[in-house]
PDB file of C-alpha atoms in Angstrom:
ATOM      1  CA  UNK A  47      71.347  88.029  92.572  1.00  0.00           C
ATOM      2  CA  UNK A  48      71.098  89.427  89.024  1.00  0.00           C
ATOM      3  CA  UNK A  49      73.295  92.260  87.766  1.00  0.00           C
ATOM      4  CA  UNK A  50      70.336  94.621  87.790  1.00  0.00           C
ATOM      5  CA  UNK A  51      69.428  93.778  91.402  1.00  0.00           C
ATOM      6  CA  UNK A  52      73.069  94.116  92.413  1.00  0.00           C
ATOM      7  CA  UNK A  53      73.318  97.501  90.693  1.00  0.00           C
ATOM      8  CA  UNK A  54      70.174  98.767  92.418  1.00  0.00           C
ATOM      9  CA  UNK A  55      71.443  97.552  95.774  1.00  0.00           C
ATOM     10  CA  UNK A  56      74.795  99.314  95.296  1.00  0.00           C
ATOM     11  CA  UNK A  57      73.112 102.583  94.259  1.00  0.00           C
ATOM     12  CA  UNK A  58      70.982 102.429  97.408  1.00  0.00           C
ATOM     13  CA  UNK A  59      74.094 102.386  99.576  1.00  0.00           C
ATOM     14  CA  UNK A  60      76.190 104.920  97.625  1.00  0.00           C
ATOM     15  CA  UNK A  61      75.691 107.860 100.033  1.00  0.00           C
ATOM     16  CA  UNK A  62      76.418 105.776 103.113  1.00  0.00           C
ATOM     17  CA  UNK A  63      79.572 104.462 101.370  1.00  0.00           C
ATOM     18  CA  UNK A  64      80.855 107.997 100.837  1.00  0.00           C
ATOM     19  CA  UNK A  65      80.173 109.064 104.419  1.00  0.00           C
ATOM     20  CA  UNK A  66      81.807 105.874 105.688  1.00  0.00           C
ATOM     21  CA  UNK A  67      84.840 106.458 103.416  1.00  0.00           C
ATOM     22  CA  UNK A  68      85.177 109.999 104.825  1.00  0.00           C
ATOM     23  CA  UNK A  69      85.618 108.485 108.303  1.00  0.00           C
ATOM     24  CA  UNK A  70      88.653 106.616 106.997  1.00  0.00           C
ATOM     25  CA  UNK A  71      90.256 109.245 104.783  1.00  0.00           C
ATOM     26  CA  UNK A  72      89.161 112.600 106.236  1.00  0.00           C
ATOM     27  CA  UNK A  73      89.311 113.982 102.658  1.00  0.00           C
ATOM     28  CA  UNK A  74      86.490 114.078 100.111  1.00  0.00           C
ATOM     29  CA  UNK A  75      88.682 113.311  97.061  1.00  0.00           C
ATOM     30  CA  UNK A  76      90.345 110.386  98.813  1.00  0.00           C
ATOM     31  CA  UNK A  77      86.941 109.201 100.001  1.00  0.00           C
ATOM     32  CA  UNK A  78      85.597 109.262  96.449  1.00  0.00           C
ATOM     33  CA  UNK A  79      88.646 107.312  95.286  1.00  0.00           C
ATOM     34  CA  UNK A  80      88.101 104.739  98.037  1.00  0.00           C
ATOM     35  CA  UNK A  81      84.423 104.372  97.094  1.00  0.00           C
ATOM     36  CA  UNK A  82      85.377 103.950  93.464  1.00  0.00           C
ATOM     37  CA  UNK A  83      87.966 101.261  94.332  1.00  0.00           C
ATOM     38  CA  UNK A  84      85.350  99.546  96.518  1.00  0.00           C
ATOM     39  CA  UNK A  85      82.758  99.557  93.770  1.00  0.00           C
ATOM     40  CA  UNK A  86      85.228  98.228  91.216  1.00  0.00           C
ATOM     41  CA  UNK A  87      86.106  95.325  93.520  1.00  0.00           C
ATOM     42  CA  UNK A  88      82.455  94.742  94.371  1.00  0.00           C
ATOM     43  CA  UNK A  89      81.536  94.627  90.678  1.00  0.00           C
ATOM     44  CA  UNK A  90      84.398  92.290  89.970  1.00  0.00           C
ATOM     45  CA  UNK A  91      83.262  89.902  92.655  1.00  0.00           C
ATOM     46  CA  UNK A  92      79.497  90.454  92.322  1.00  0.00           C
ATOM     47  CA  UNK A  93      78.979  86.796  91.510  1.00  0.00           C
ATOM     48  CA  UNK A  94      79.826  85.999  95.155  1.00  0.00           C
ATOM     49  CA  UNK A  95      76.968  88.136  96.423  1.00  0.00           C
ATOM     50  CA  UNK A  96      73.696  86.243  96.760  1.00  0.00           C
ATOM     51  CA  UNK A  97      70.298  86.910  98.346  1.00  0.00           C
ATOM     52  CA  UNK A  98      71.424  85.919 101.793  1.00  0.00           C
ATOM     53  CA  UNK A  99      74.332  88.404 101.705  1.00  0.00           C
ATOM     54  CA  UNK A 100      73.723  91.789 103.243  1.00  0.00           C
ATOM     55  CA  UNK A 101      75.058  93.943 100.395  1.00  0.00           C
ATOM     56  CA  UNK A 102      75.658  96.986 102.575  1.00  0.00           C
ATOM     57  CA  UNK A 103      77.791  95.054 105.059  1.00  0.00           C
ATOM     58  CA  UNK A 104      79.585  93.312 102.223  1.00  0.00           C
ATOM     59  CA  UNK A 105      80.447  96.681 100.588  1.00  0.00           C
ATOM     60  CA  UNK A 106      81.620  98.120 103.910  1.00  0.00           C
ATOM     61  CA  UNK A 107      83.917  95.128 104.463  1.00  0.00           C
ATOM     62  CA  UNK A 108      85.385  95.538 100.981  1.00  0.00           C
ATOM     63  CA  UNK A 109      85.897  99.256 101.677  1.00  0.00           C
ATOM     64  CA  UNK A 110      87.604  98.593 105.021  1.00  0.00           C
ATOM     65  CA  UNK A 111      89.912  95.980 103.524  1.00  0.00           C
ATOM     66  CA  UNK A 112      90.724  98.213 100.547  1.00  0.00           C
ATOM     67  CA  UNK A 113      91.587 101.114 102.867  1.00  0.00           C
ATOM     68  CA  UNK A 114      93.780  98.894 105.076  1.00  0.00           C
ATOM     69  CA  UNK A 115      95.569  97.390 102.066  1.00  0.00           C
ATOM     70  CA  UNK A 116      96.205 100.847 100.577  1.00  0.00           C
ATOM     71  CA  UNK A 117      97.448 102.082 103.955  1.00  0.00           C
ATOM     72  CA  UNK A 118      99.913  99.210 104.251  1.00  0.00           C
ATOM     73  CA  UNK A 119     101.063  99.761 100.664  1.00  0.00           C
ATOM     74  CA  UNK A 120     101.726 103.447 101.416  1.00  0.00           C
ATOM     75  CA  UNK A 121     103.613 102.582 104.593  1.00  0.00           C
ATOM     76  CA  UNK A 122     105.831 100.126 102.700  1.00  0.00           C
ATOM     77  CA  UNK A 123     106.419 102.755 100.018  1.00  0.00           C
ATOM     78  CA  UNK A 124     107.412 105.393 102.577  1.00  0.00           C
ATOM     79  CA  UNK A 125     109.759 102.988 104.304  1.00  0.00           C
ATOM     80  CA  UNK A 126     111.704 102.630 101.045  1.00  0.00           C
ATOM     81  CA  UNK A 127     112.612 106.311 101.086  1.00  0.00           C
ATOM     82  CA  UNK A 128     116.342 106.662 101.706  1.00  0.00           C
ATOM     83  CA  UNK A 129     117.830 108.637 104.531  1.00  0.00           C
ATOM     84  CA  UNK A 130     118.905 112.204 103.870  1.00  0.00           C
ATOM     85  CA  UNK A 131     122.639 111.395 103.793  1.00  0.00           C
ATOM     86  CA  UNK A 132     122.030 108.727 101.140  1.00  0.00           C
ATOM     87  CA  UNK A 133     120.213 111.041  98.728  1.00  0.00           C
ATOM     88  CA  UNK A 134     122.249 111.944  95.657  1.00  0.00           C
ATOM     89  CA  UNK A 135     122.371 115.405  94.136  1.00  0.00           C
ATOM     90  CA  UNK A 136     120.356 114.179  91.153  1.00  0.00           C
ATOM     91  CA  UNK A 137     117.577 112.922  93.396  1.00  0.00           C
ATOM     92  CA  UNK A 138     117.549 116.171  95.344  1.00  0.00           C
ATOM     93  CA  UNK A 139     117.254 118.186  92.142  1.00  0.00           C
ATOM     94  CA  UNK A 140     114.262 116.101  91.107  1.00  0.00           C
ATOM     95  CA  UNK A 141     112.437 116.165  94.427  1.00  0.00           C
ATOM     96  CA  UNK A 142     113.497 119.392  96.179  1.00  0.00           C
ATOM     97  CA  UNK A 143     111.478 122.534  96.120  1.00  0.00           C
ATOM     98  CA  UNK A 144     113.248 125.813  95.561  1.00  0.00           C
ATOM     99  CA  UNK A 145     112.870 128.998  97.487  1.00  0.00           C
ATOM    100  CA  UNK A 146     112.888 131.728  94.857  1.00  0.00           C
ATOM    101  CA  UNK A 147     113.500 134.540  97.334  1.00  0.00           C
ATOM    102  CA  UNK A 148     116.544 132.782  98.802  1.00  0.00           C
ATOM    103  CA  UNK A 149     117.969 132.248  95.325  1.00  0.00           C
ATOM    104  CA  UNK A 150     117.344 135.864  94.445  1.00  0.00           C
ATOM    105  CA  UNK A 151     119.266 137.049  97.526  1.00  0.00           C
ATOM    106  CA  UNK A 152     122.148 134.727  96.737  1.00  0.00           C
ATOM    107  CA  UNK A 153     122.316 135.931  93.129  1.00  0.00           C
ATOM    108  CA  UNK A 154     122.287 139.549  94.292  1.00  0.00           C
ATOM    109  CA  UNK A 155     125.151 138.801  96.682  1.00  0.00           C
ATOM    110  CA  UNK A 156     127.140 137.036  93.954  1.00  0.00           C
ATOM    111  CA  UNK A 157     126.662 139.975  91.584  1.00  0.00           C
ATOM    112  CA  UNK A 158     127.756 142.430  94.281  1.00  0.00           C
ATOM    113  CA  UNK A 159     130.793 140.310  95.073  1.00  0.00           C
ATOM    114  CA  UNK A 160     131.766 140.069  91.394  1.00  0.00           C
ATOM    115  CA  UNK A 161     131.305 143.823  90.925  1.00  0.00           C
ATOM    116  CA  UNK A 162     133.515 144.519  93.959  1.00  0.00           C
ATOM    117  CA  UNK A 163     136.438 142.621  92.393  1.00  0.00           C
ATOM    118  CA  UNK A 164     139.010 144.640  90.516  1.00  0.00           C
ATOM    119  CA  UNK A 165     138.409 144.294  86.762  1.00  0.00           C
ATOM    120  CA  UNK A 166     141.816 142.742  86.355  1.00  0.00           C
ATOM    121  CA  UNK A 167     140.531 139.723  88.370  1.00  0.00           C
ATOM    122  CA  UNK A 168     136.851 139.690  87.442  1.00  0.00           C
ATOM    123  CA  UNK A 169     137.244 139.582  83.634  1.00  0.00           C
ATOM    124  CA  UNK A 170     139.447 136.426  83.555  1.00  0.00           C
ATOM    125  CA  UNK A 171     137.308 134.778  86.275  1.00  0.00           C
ATOM    126  CA  UNK A 172     134.041 135.420  84.426  1.00  0.00           C
ATOM    127  CA  UNK A 173     135.541 134.134  81.162  1.00  0.00           C
ATOM    128  CA  UNK A 174     136.720 130.987  82.977  1.00  0.00           C
ATOM    129  CA  UNK A 175     133.304 130.571  84.589  1.00  0.00           C
ATOM    130  CA  UNK A 176     131.714 130.887  81.157  1.00  0.00           C
ATOM    131  CA  UNK A 177     133.694 127.863  80.059  1.00  0.00           C
ATOM    132  CA  UNK A 178     136.717 129.344  78.319  1.00  0.00           C
ATOM    133  CA  UNK A 179     140.051 127.548  78.754  1.00  0.00           C
ATOM    134  CA  UNK A 180     142.992 129.328  80.413  1.00  0.00           C
ATOM    135  CA  UNK A 181     144.844 129.598  77.094  1.00  0.00           C
ATOM    136  CA  UNK A 182     141.813 131.113  75.327  1.00  0.00           C
ATOM    137  CA  UNK A 183     141.487 133.732  78.075  1.00  0.00           C
ATOM    138  CA  UNK A 184     145.209 134.475  77.931  1.00  0.00           C
ATOM    139  CA  UNK A 185     145.044 134.950  74.159  1.00  0.00           C
ATOM    140  CA  UNK A 186     141.967 137.182  74.364  1.00  0.00           C
ATOM    141  CA  UNK A 187     143.423 139.422  77.084  1.00  0.00           C
ATOM    142  CA  UNK A 188     147.012 139.339  75.747  1.00  0.00           C
ATOM    143  CA  UNK A 189     148.300 138.041  79.090  1.00  0.00           C
ATOM    144  CA  UNK A 190     150.711 135.240  79.917  1.00  0.00           C
ATOM    145  CA  UNK A 191     149.034 131.936  80.830  1.00  0.00           C
ATOM    146  CA  UNK A 192     150.442 131.973  84.397  1.00  0.00           C
ATOM    147  CA  UNK A 193     149.121 135.461  84.989  1.00  0.00           C
ATOM    148  CA  UNK A 194     145.609 134.429  83.937  1.00  0.00           C
ATOM    149  CA  UNK A 195     145.735 131.452  86.315  1.00  0.00           C
ATOM    150  CA  UNK A 196     146.923 133.702  89.130  1.00  0.00           C
ATOM    151  CA  UNK A 197     144.195 136.290  88.519  1.00  0.00           C
ATOM    152  CA  UNK A 198     141.511 133.586  88.503  1.00  0.00           C
ATOM    153  CA  UNK A 199     142.933 132.112  91.707  1.00  0.00           C
ATOM    154  CA  UNK A 200     142.927 135.516  93.449  1.00  0.00           C
ATOM    155  CA  UNK A 201     139.356 136.136  92.233  1.00  0.00           C
ATOM    156  CA  UNK A 202     138.261 132.823  93.765  1.00  0.00           C
ATOM    157  CA  UNK A 203     139.902 133.639  97.091  1.00  0.00           C
ATOM    158  CA  UNK A 204     138.265 137.076  97.271  1.00  0.00           C
ATOM    159  CA  UNK A 205     134.862 135.699  96.241  1.00  0.00           C
ATOM    160  CA  UNK A 206     135.165 132.976  98.843  1.00  0.00           C
ATOM    161  CA  UNK A 207     135.767 135.630 101.530  1.00  0.00           C
ATOM    162  CA  UNK A 208     132.924 137.828 100.273  1.00  0.00           C
ATOM    163  CA  UNK A 209     130.468 134.947 100.055  1.00  0.00           C
ATOM    164  CA  UNK A 210     131.512 133.056 103.222  1.00  0.00           C
ATOM    165  CA  UNK A 211     127.896 132.987 104.522  1.00  0.00           C
ATOM    166  CA  UNK A 212     127.094 130.570 101.677  1.00  0.00           C
ATOM    167  CA  UNK A 213     129.981 128.217 102.425  1.00  0.00           C
ATOM    168  CA  UNK A 214     128.639 124.953 103.887  1.00  0.00           C
ATOM    169  CA  UNK A 215     132.015 123.711 105.118  1.00  0.00           C
TER     170      UNK A 215
END
């Protein structure tokens, strides 16, 4: 069969290929992808198709085998996914979706909790949270180092009580 005859034969069966692919995939985009994969393979192996070969049947067999191979590949890929307890924090950050409303509520609660702290505790705690070292905070606030550590410790304890609904332990 010449390339031209093969091309005409494939074009004749294009609509039936798409409707057949829809039976496999149940999605038009996936069906179009499957038809494209089928036609690429058929073109690649067109030299095997001769006059005695029923082109439509040959294309349908290629499509079925392509779908089955893709299905098995996807199953193998999904089986490589690790269990929940084996997922690292880095992987979760990459793949997890965030709930903006939940985060907004948590931030509101954190702000309320911080505002409810006496200023004597909140100022050193916020400075520490911002990344300042104990000594830098002590120097800025003209307080002894031990006092700064105590204030930050008391702030943590109070915040832990106020935000206990967020504690996963």
